[in-house]
Coordinates of C-alpha atoms and ligand atoms in Angstrom, one line a residue:
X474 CA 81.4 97.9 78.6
X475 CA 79.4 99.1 81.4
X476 CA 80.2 98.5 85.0
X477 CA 76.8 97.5 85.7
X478 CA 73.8 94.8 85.8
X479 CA 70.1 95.2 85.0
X480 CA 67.4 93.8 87.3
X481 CA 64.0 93.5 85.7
X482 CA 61.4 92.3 87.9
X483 CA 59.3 90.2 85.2
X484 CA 56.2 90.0 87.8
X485 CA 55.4 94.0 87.0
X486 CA 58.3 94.9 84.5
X487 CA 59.9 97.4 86.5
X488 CA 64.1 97.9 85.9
X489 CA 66.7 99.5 87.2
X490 CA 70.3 99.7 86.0
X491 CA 72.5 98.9 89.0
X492 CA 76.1 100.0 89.1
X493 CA 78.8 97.4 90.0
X494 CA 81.5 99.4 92.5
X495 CA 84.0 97.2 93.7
X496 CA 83.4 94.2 92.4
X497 CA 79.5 94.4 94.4
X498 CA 75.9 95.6 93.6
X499 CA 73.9 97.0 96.4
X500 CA 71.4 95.0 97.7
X501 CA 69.0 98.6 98.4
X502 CA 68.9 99.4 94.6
X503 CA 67.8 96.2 93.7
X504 CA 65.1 96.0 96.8
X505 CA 64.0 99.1 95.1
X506 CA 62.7 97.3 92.2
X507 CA 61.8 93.6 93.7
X508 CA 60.4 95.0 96.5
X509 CA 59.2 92.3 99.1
X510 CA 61.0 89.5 97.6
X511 CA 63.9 88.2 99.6
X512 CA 67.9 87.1 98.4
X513 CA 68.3 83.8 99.6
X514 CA 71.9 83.0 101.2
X515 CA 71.7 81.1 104.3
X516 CA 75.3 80.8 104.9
X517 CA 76.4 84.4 103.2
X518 CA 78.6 82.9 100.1
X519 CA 77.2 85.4 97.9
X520 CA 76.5 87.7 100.7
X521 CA 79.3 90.9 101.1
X522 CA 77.7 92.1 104.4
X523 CA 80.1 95.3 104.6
X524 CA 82.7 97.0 102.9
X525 CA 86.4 97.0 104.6
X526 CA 89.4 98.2 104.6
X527 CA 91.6 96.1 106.7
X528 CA 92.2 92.6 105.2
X529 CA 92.5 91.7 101.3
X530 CA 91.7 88.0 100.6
X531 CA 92.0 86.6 97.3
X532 CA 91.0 83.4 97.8
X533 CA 91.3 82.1 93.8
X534 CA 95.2 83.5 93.6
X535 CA 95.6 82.5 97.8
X536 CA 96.8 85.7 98.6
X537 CA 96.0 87.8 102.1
X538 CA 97.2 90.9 103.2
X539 CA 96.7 93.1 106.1
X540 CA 96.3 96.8 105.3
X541 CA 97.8 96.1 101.6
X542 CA 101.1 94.4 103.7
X543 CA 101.4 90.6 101.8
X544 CA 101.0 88.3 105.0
X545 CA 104.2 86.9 103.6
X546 CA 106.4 90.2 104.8
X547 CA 104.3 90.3 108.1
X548 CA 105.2 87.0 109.1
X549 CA 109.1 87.6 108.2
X550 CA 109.5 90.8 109.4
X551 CA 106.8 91.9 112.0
X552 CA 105.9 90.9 115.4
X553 CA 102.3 90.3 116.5
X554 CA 101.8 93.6 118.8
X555 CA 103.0 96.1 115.6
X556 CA 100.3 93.4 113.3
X557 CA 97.6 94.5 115.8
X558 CA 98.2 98.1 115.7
X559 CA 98.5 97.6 112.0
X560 CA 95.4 96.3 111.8
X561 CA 93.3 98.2 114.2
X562 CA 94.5 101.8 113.2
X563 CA 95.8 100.8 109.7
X564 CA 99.4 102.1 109.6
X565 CA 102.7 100.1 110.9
X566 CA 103.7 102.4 113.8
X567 CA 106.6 104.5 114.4
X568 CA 108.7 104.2 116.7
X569 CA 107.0 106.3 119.4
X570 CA 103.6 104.9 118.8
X571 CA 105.4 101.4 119.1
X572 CA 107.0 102.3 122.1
X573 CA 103.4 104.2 123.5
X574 CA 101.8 100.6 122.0
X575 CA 103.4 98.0 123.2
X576 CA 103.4 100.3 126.9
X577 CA 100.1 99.9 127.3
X578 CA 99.4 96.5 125.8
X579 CA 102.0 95.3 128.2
X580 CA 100.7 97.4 131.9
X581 CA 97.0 95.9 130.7
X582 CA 97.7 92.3 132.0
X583 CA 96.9 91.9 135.0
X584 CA 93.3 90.7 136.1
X585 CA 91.1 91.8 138.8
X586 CA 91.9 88.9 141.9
X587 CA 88.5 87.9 141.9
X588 CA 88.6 87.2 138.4
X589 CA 91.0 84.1 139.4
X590 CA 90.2 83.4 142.9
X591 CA 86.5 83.4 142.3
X592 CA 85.9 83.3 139.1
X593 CA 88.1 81.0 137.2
X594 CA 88.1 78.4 140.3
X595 CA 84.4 77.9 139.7
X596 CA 84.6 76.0 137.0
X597 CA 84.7 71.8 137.2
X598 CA 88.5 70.8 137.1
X599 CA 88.1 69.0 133.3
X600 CA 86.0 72.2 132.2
X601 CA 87.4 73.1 128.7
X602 CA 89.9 76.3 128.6
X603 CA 88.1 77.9 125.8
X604 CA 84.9 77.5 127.7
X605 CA 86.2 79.1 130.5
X606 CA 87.9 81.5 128.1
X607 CA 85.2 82.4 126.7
X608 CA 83.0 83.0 129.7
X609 CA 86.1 85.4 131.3
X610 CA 85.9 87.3 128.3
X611 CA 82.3 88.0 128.7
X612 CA 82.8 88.7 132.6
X613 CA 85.3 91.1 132.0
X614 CA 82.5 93.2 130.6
X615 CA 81.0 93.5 134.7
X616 CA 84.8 94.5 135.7
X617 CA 84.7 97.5 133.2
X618 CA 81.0 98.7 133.1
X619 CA 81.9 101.9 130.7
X620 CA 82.6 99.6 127.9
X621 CA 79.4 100.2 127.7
X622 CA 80.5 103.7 126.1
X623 CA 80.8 102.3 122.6
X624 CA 81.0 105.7 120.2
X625 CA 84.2 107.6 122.5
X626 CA 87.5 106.4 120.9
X627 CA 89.2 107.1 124.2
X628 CA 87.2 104.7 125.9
X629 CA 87.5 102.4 123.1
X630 CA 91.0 102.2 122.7
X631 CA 91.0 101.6 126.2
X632 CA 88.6 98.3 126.3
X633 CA 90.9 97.1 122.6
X634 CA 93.9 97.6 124.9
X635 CA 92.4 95.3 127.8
X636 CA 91.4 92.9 125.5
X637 CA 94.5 92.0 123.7
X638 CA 97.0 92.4 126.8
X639 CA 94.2 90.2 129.0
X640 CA 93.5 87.3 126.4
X641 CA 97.0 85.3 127.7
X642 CA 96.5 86.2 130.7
X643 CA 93.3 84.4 130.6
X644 CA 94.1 81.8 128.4
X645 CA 97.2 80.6 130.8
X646 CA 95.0 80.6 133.7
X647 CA 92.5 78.8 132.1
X648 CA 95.3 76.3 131.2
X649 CA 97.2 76.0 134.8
X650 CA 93.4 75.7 136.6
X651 CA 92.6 73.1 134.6
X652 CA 96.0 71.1 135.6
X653 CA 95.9 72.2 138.9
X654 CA 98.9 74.2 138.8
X655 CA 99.2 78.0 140.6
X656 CA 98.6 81.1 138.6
X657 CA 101.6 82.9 137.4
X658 CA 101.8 86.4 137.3
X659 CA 102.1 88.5 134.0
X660 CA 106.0 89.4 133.7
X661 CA 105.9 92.9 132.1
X662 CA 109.7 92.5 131.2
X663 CA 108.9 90.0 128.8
X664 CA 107.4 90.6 125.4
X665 CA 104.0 89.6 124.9
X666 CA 104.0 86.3 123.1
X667 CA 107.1 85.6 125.9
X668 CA 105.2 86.3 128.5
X669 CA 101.9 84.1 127.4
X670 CA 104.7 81.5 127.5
X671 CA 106.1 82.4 130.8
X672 CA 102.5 81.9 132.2
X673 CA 101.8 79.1 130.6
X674 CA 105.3 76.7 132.1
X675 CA 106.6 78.8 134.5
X676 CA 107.3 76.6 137.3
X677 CA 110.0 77.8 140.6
X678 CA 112.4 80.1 138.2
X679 CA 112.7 83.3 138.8
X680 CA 112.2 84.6 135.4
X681 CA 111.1 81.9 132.9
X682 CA 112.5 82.3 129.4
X683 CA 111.3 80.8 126.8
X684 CA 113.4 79.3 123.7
X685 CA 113.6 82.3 121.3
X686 CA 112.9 79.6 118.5
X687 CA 109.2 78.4 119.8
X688 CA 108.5 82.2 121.5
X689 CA 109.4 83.6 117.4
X690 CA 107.5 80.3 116.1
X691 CA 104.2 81.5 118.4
X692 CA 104.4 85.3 117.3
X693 CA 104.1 83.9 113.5
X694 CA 100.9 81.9 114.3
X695 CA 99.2 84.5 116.3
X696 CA 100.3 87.0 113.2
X697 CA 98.7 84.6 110.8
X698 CA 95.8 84.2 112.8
X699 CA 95.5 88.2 113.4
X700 CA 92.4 88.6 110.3
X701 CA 90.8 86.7 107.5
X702 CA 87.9 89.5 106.7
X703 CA 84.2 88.3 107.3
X704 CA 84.9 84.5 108.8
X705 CA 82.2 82.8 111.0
X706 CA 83.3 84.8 113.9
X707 CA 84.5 88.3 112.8
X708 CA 80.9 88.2 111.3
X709 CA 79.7 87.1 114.6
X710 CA 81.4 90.4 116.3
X711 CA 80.0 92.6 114.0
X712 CA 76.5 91.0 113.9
X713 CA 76.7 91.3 117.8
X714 CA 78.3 94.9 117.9
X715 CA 76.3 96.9 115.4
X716 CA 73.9 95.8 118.7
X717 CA 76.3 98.2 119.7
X718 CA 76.6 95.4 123.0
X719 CA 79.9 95.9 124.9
X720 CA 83.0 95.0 123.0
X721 CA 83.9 92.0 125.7
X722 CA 80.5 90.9 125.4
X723 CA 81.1 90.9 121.2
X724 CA 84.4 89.2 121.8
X725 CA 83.0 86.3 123.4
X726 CA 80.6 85.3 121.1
X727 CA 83.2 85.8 118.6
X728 CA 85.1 83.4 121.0
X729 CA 82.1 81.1 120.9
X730 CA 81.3 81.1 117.1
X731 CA 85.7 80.0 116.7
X732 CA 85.3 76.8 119.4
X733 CA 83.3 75.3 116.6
X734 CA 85.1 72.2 114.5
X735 CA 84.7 73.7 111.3
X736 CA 86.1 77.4 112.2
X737 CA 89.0 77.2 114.7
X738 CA 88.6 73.8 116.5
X739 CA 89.9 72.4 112.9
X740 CA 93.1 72.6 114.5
X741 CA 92.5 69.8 117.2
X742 CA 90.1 67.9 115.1
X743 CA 93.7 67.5 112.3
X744 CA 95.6 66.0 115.5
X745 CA 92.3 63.6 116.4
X746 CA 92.5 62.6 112.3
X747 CA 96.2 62.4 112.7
X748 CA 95.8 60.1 115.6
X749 CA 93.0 58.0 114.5
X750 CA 94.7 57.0 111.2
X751 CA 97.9 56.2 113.5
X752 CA 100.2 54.7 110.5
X753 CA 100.8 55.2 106.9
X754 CA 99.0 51.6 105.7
X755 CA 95.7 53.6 106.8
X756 CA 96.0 56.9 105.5
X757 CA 94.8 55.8 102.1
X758 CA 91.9 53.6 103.2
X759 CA 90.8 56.6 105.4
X760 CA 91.3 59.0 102.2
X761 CA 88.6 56.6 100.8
X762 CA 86.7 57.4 103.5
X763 CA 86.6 60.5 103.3
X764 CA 85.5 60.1 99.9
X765 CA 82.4 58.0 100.6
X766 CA 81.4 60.9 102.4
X767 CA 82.4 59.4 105.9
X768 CA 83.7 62.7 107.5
X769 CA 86.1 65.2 106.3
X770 CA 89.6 65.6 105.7
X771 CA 90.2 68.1 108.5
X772 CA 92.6 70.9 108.1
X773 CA 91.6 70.8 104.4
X774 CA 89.4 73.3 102.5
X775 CA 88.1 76.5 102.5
X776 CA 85.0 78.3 101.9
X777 CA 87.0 81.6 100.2
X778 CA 90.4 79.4 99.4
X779 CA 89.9 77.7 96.3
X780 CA 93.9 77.8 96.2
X781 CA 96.8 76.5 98.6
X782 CA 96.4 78.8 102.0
X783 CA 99.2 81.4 101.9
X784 CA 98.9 80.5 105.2
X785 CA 99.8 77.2 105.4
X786 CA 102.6 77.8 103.8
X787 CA 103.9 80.1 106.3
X788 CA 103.1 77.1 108.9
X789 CA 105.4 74.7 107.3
X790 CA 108.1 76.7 107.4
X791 CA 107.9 77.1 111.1
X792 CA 107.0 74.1 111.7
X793 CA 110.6 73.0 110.6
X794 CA 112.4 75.5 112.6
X795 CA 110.2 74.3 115.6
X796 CA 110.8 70.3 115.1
X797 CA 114.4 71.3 115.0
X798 CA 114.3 72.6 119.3
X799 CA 111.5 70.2 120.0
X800 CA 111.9 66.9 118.0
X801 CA 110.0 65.8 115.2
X802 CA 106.4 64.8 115.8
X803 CA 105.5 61.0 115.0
X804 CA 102.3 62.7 113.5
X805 CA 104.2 64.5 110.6
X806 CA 105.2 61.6 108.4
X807 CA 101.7 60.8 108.4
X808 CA 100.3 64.6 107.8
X809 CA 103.0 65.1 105.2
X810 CA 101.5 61.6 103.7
X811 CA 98.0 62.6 103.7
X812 CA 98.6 65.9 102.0
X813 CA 100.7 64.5 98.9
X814 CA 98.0 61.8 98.6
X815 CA 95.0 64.1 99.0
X816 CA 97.0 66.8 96.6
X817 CA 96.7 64.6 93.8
X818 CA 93.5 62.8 93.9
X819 CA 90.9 63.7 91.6
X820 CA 87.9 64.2 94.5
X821 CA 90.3 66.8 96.5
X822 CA 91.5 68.4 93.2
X823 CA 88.4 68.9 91.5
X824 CA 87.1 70.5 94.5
X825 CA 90.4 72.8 94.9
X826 CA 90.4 71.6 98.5
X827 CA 94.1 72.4 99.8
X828 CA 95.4 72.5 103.1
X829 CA 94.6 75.4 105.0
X830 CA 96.2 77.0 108.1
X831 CA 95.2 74.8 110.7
X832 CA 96.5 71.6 109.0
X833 CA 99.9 71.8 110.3
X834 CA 99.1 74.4 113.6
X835 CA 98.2 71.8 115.8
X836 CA 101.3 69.7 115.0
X837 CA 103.5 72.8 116.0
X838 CA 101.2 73.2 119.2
X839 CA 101.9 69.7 119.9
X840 CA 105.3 69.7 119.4
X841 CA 105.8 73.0 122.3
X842 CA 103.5 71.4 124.7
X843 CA 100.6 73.0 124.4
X844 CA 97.3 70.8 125.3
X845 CA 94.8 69.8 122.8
X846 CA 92.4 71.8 124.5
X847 CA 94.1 74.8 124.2
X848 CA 94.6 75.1 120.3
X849 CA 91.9 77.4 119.8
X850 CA 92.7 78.7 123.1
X851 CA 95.4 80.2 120.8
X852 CA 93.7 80.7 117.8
X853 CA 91.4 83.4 120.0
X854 CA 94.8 85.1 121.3
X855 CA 95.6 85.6 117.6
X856 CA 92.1 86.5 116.0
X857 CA 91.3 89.2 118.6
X858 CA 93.1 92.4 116.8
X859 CA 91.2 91.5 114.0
X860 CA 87.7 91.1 115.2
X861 CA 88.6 94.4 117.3
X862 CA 90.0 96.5 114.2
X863 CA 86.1 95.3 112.6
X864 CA 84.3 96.2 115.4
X865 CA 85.6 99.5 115.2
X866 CA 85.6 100.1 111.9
X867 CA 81.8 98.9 112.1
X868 CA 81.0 101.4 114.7
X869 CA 82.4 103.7 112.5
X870 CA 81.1 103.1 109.6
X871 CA 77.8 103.5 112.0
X872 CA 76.3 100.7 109.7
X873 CA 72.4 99.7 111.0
X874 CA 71.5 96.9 113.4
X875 CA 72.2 93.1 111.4
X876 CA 68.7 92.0 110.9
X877 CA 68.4 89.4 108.3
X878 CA 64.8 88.3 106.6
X879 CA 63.5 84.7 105.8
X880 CA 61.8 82.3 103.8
X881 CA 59.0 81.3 106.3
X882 CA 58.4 77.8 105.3
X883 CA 56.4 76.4 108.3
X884 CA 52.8 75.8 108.3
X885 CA 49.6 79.1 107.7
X886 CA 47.4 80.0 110.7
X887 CA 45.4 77.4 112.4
X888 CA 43.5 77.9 115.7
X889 CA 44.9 77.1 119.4
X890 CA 44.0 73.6 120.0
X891 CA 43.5 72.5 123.8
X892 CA 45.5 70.2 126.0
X893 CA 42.6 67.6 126.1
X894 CA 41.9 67.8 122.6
X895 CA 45.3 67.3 120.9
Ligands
CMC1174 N1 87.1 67.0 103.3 C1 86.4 66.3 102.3 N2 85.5 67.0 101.5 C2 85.4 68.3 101.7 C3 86.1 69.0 102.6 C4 87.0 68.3 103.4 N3 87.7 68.9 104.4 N4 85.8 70.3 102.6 C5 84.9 70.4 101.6 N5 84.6 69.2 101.0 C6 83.8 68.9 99.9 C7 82.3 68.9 100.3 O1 81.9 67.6 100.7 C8 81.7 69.3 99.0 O2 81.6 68.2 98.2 P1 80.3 68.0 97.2 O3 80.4 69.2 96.3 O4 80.6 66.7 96.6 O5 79.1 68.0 98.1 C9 82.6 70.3 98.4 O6 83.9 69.9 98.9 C10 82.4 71.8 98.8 O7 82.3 71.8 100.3 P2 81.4 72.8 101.1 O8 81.0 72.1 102.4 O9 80.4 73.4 100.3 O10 82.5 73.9 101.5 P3 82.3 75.0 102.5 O11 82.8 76.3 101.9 O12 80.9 75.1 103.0 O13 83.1 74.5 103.8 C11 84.9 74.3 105.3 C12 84.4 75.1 104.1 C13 86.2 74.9 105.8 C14 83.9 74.3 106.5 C15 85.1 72.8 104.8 O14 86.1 72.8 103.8 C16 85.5 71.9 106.0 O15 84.7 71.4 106.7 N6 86.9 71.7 106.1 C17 87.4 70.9 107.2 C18 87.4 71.7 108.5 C19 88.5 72.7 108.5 O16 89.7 72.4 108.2 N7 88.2 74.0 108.9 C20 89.2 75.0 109.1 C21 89.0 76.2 108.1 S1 90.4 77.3 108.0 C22 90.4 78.0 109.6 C23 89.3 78.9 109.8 O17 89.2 79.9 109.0 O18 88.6 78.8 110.8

C-alpha cells in the first residue's frame, strides 16, 4: 500500500497525491491544490506545527522519552542538570562535559542586586510568585541586552545557561518576599535542586542541607517536568521565538501560558479539589458532580494521554519515599479514593481520562512545605530545558514567523456610523 493520501478539490477537480512521512502530510502540498481554503483547528489537535527531535510521546501506549531515553531510566538513574543537557544538545554527557555543565549552570546564579532590591520588592506583599516569576524572567532580558543575538550559539548557550541556573534563584526569592523573609544567597557548593532548597528554608545555619530523600524526590519532578513536545507553552515559546524575540522574553510567555489551570496550575487546583471534598463520604457525590458537568476532575486527563501518564506513575512512587521523611498527608486517602473510584466508572473510562502528572505533585509539594502558590513556581523550574532545547532547535530549523489564518465570521462592510446617530 502506498504511504500516501489523495486530496481532490471537488470545487475545480484538481488532485494531488500527497506522501505521508512520518506519520504527517504537509499542509503546503495540499494548499497547493485547495488553494485559499483554510484547515480549521482552533486548538491544534490535528495540527503538527513542527517536526522534533527531542521528546517522543505516545500518548495511546503512555510512553515518553527524552532523546529516545524511556522517562522511566531518566527518573531512576539521572539527575535534572545531565536531563537538561540531554535535552538541549541531545546526548547524555561525559564526564568532562558534565563537569564543564554543571560549572557553569552552577557560577550562573546569582542575580544582578537590583534585580532583588528593586525589582522584586516592588511587587504588593500577597502578589503571586509566578507572577513575579514571570515578570523577572522577562526583566532579565534588560540585564542581558545581547540576547538579543538570537542566531550565535555562543551567545545562545550563554542566555540557556542563565536561564536554567537563574530560575531558583528567582523562584526562592519570589517565595521568601512574599513571606517576608531575607533573601538567601545561591550556595555554589550545593547541587542545584539542593541549593533551590537551601534558598528556599534556609534560615541562621551556616550551610542548609536539605534531607537527601525530599532534595532526590525534587530532582525526579523537575526531570519529569523537563519536556512533553508541543504543550500549551513549549508552543507558546516557539510561536514567540520564531519572532526570533529574546529567549527571556520567550521564556516568560512560556511562563505565562503554564500559570493557567488547565496547563500547570492543575497542580494547585488537585489540592483546592482535595480540600474541598475534605472526607471520603463526599468524594463520590463530588464524582457525580463532575459528571453533570459541574467542573472537572482536576489532575485527570489529557489532551495527547488517552492512557495512564508514565508520569504519574513515576509520582507515586516518590510520593511514598517522600510521606516516609515528612508524614503522610491527610489529603492522600482521599486522592487515592478518588482515583480508584474515577478509574472504574464508565464516564472517566469511556473517555480514557487517567490521572496525569500533576494529580499526585502537589500532594508531594505539600508534604515538603512548599506553598500553594509556588507549585507551578516549580513546574517552570522543570519545563525550562525543554522549552530552551525547542527554541533552539526552532531557530535552527530557521522555520518562518507562526502566522496562523482564520475563518472571519463577523459581520461584511458597512459604513462609519456617527456618535449622534448610533
Ligand atoms: N474531568 C472530567 N471530565 C473531563 C476531564 C476532567 N478532568 N477532562 C476531560 N473531560 C471530559 C470532557 O468534558 C469531554 O467530555 P465530553 O466528550 O462529554 O464533552 C471529554 O472528556 C474530552 O475532553 P476535552 O476537554 O476535549 O479534552 P482536552 O484534550 O481538550 O483537555 C485537559 C485536556 C488536560 C485540559 C482536560 O483533560 C482537563 O481540563 N483536565 C483537568 C486539568 C488538568 O489536570 N490539567 C493538567 C494537564 S497535565 C499537565 C500539563 O501538561 O500541563
Amino acid at each position: 500500500m502506498p504511504e500516501t493520501v489523495t486530496i481532490t478539490d471537488n470545487r475545480t477537480g484538481e488532485s494531488a497525491e500527497i506522501p505521508i512521512e512520518n506519520g504527517g502530510i504537509s499542509m503546503n502540498e495540499i494548499q497547493k491544490v485547495i488553494r485559499g481554503t483554510w484547515v480549521v483547528d482552533p486548538s491544534f489537535g490535528g495540527t503538527a506545527s513542527t517536526e522534533s527531535a527531542i521528546t517522543d510521546l505516545d500518548g495511546l501506549n503512555g510512553i515518553l522519552r527524552y532523546r529516545g531515553y524511556p522517562i522511566e531510566q531518566l527518573a531512576e538513574h539521572s539527575t535534572f542538570l545531565e536531563v537538561c543537557y540531554l535535552l538541549l544538545f541531545g546526548e547524555l554527557p561525559n564526564q568532562e562535559q558534565t563537569d564543564v555543565w554543571v560549572h557553569d549552570v552552577t557560577f550562573h546564579t546569582f542575580i544582578h542586586e537590583n534585580m532583588r532590591k528593586r525589582f522584586m520588592e516592588g511587587f504588593h506583599h500577597d502578589a503571586h510568585p509566578m507572577g513575579m516569576l514571570m515578570s523577572a524572567i522577562a526583566a532579565l532580558s534588560t540585564f542581558y541586552p545581547e540576547a538579543k543575538d538570537v542566531f550565535d550559539p555562543h551567545n545562545r548557550y550563554k542566555q540557556i545557561n542563565r536561564l536554567i541556573s537563574k530560575g531558583p534563584t528567582l523562584a526562592a526569592m519570589a517565595y521568601r518576599a512574599s513571606i517576608g523573609m531575607p533573601f538567601v544567597y545561591p550556595d555554589n557548593k550545593l547541587t542545584y535542586t539542593e541549593n533551590f532548597l537551601a534558598m528556599m528554608w534556609k534560615i541562621a545555619e551556616p550551610t542548609y542541607r536539605p534531607d537527601p530523600v525530599l532534595a532526590k524526590a525534587l530532582d525526579v519532578l523537575l526531570i519529569l517536568h523537563a519536556d512533553h513536545e508541543q504543550n500549551c507553552s513549549t508552543t507558546t515559546m516557539r510561536v514567540v521565538g520564531s519572532s526570533h524575540a529574546d529567549p527571556f522574553s520567550s521564556a516568560a510567555a512560556a511562563t505565562a501560558a503554564l500559570y493557567g489551570p488547565r496547563h500547570g496550575g492543575a497542580n494547585e487546583a488537585v489540592i483546592h479539589m482535595l480540600e474541598d471534598i475534605g472526607s471520603y463520604e463526599n468524594i463520590e457525590p463530588f464524582v457525580e458532580s463532575v459528571k453533570n458537568g459541574e467542573g472537572r476532575l482536576m489532575g485527570f486527563g489529557h489532551r495527547v494521554y488517552k492512557a495512564y501518564d508514565p508520569r504519574a506513575r513515576i509520582v507515586k512512587e516518590q510520593a511514598d519515599k517522600v510521606f516516609e521523611v515528612t508524614g503522610k498527608s491527610p489529603l492522600l486517602d482521599i486522592a487515592l479514593k478518588l482515583e480508584e473510584i474515577a478509574l472504574n466508572d464508565e464516564y472517566f473510562k469511556s473517555r480514557n481520562l487517567y490521572p496525569n502528572v500533576d494529580f499526585y505533585t502537589g500532594l508531594i509539594y505539600q508534604a515538603m512545605g512548599f506553598p500553594m502558590d509556588m507549585f507551578t513556581v516549580l513546574f517552570t523550574i522543570g519545563r525550562m530545558p525543554g522549552w530552551l532545547a525547542h527554541w533552539q532547535e526552532l531557530l535552527e530549523q530557521e522555520q518562518r514567523i507562526s502566522r496562523p489564518r482564520q475563518i472571519y465570521t463577523g459581520v461584511g462592510v458597512r459604513d462609519y456610523v456617527p456618535l449622534a446617530d448610533r
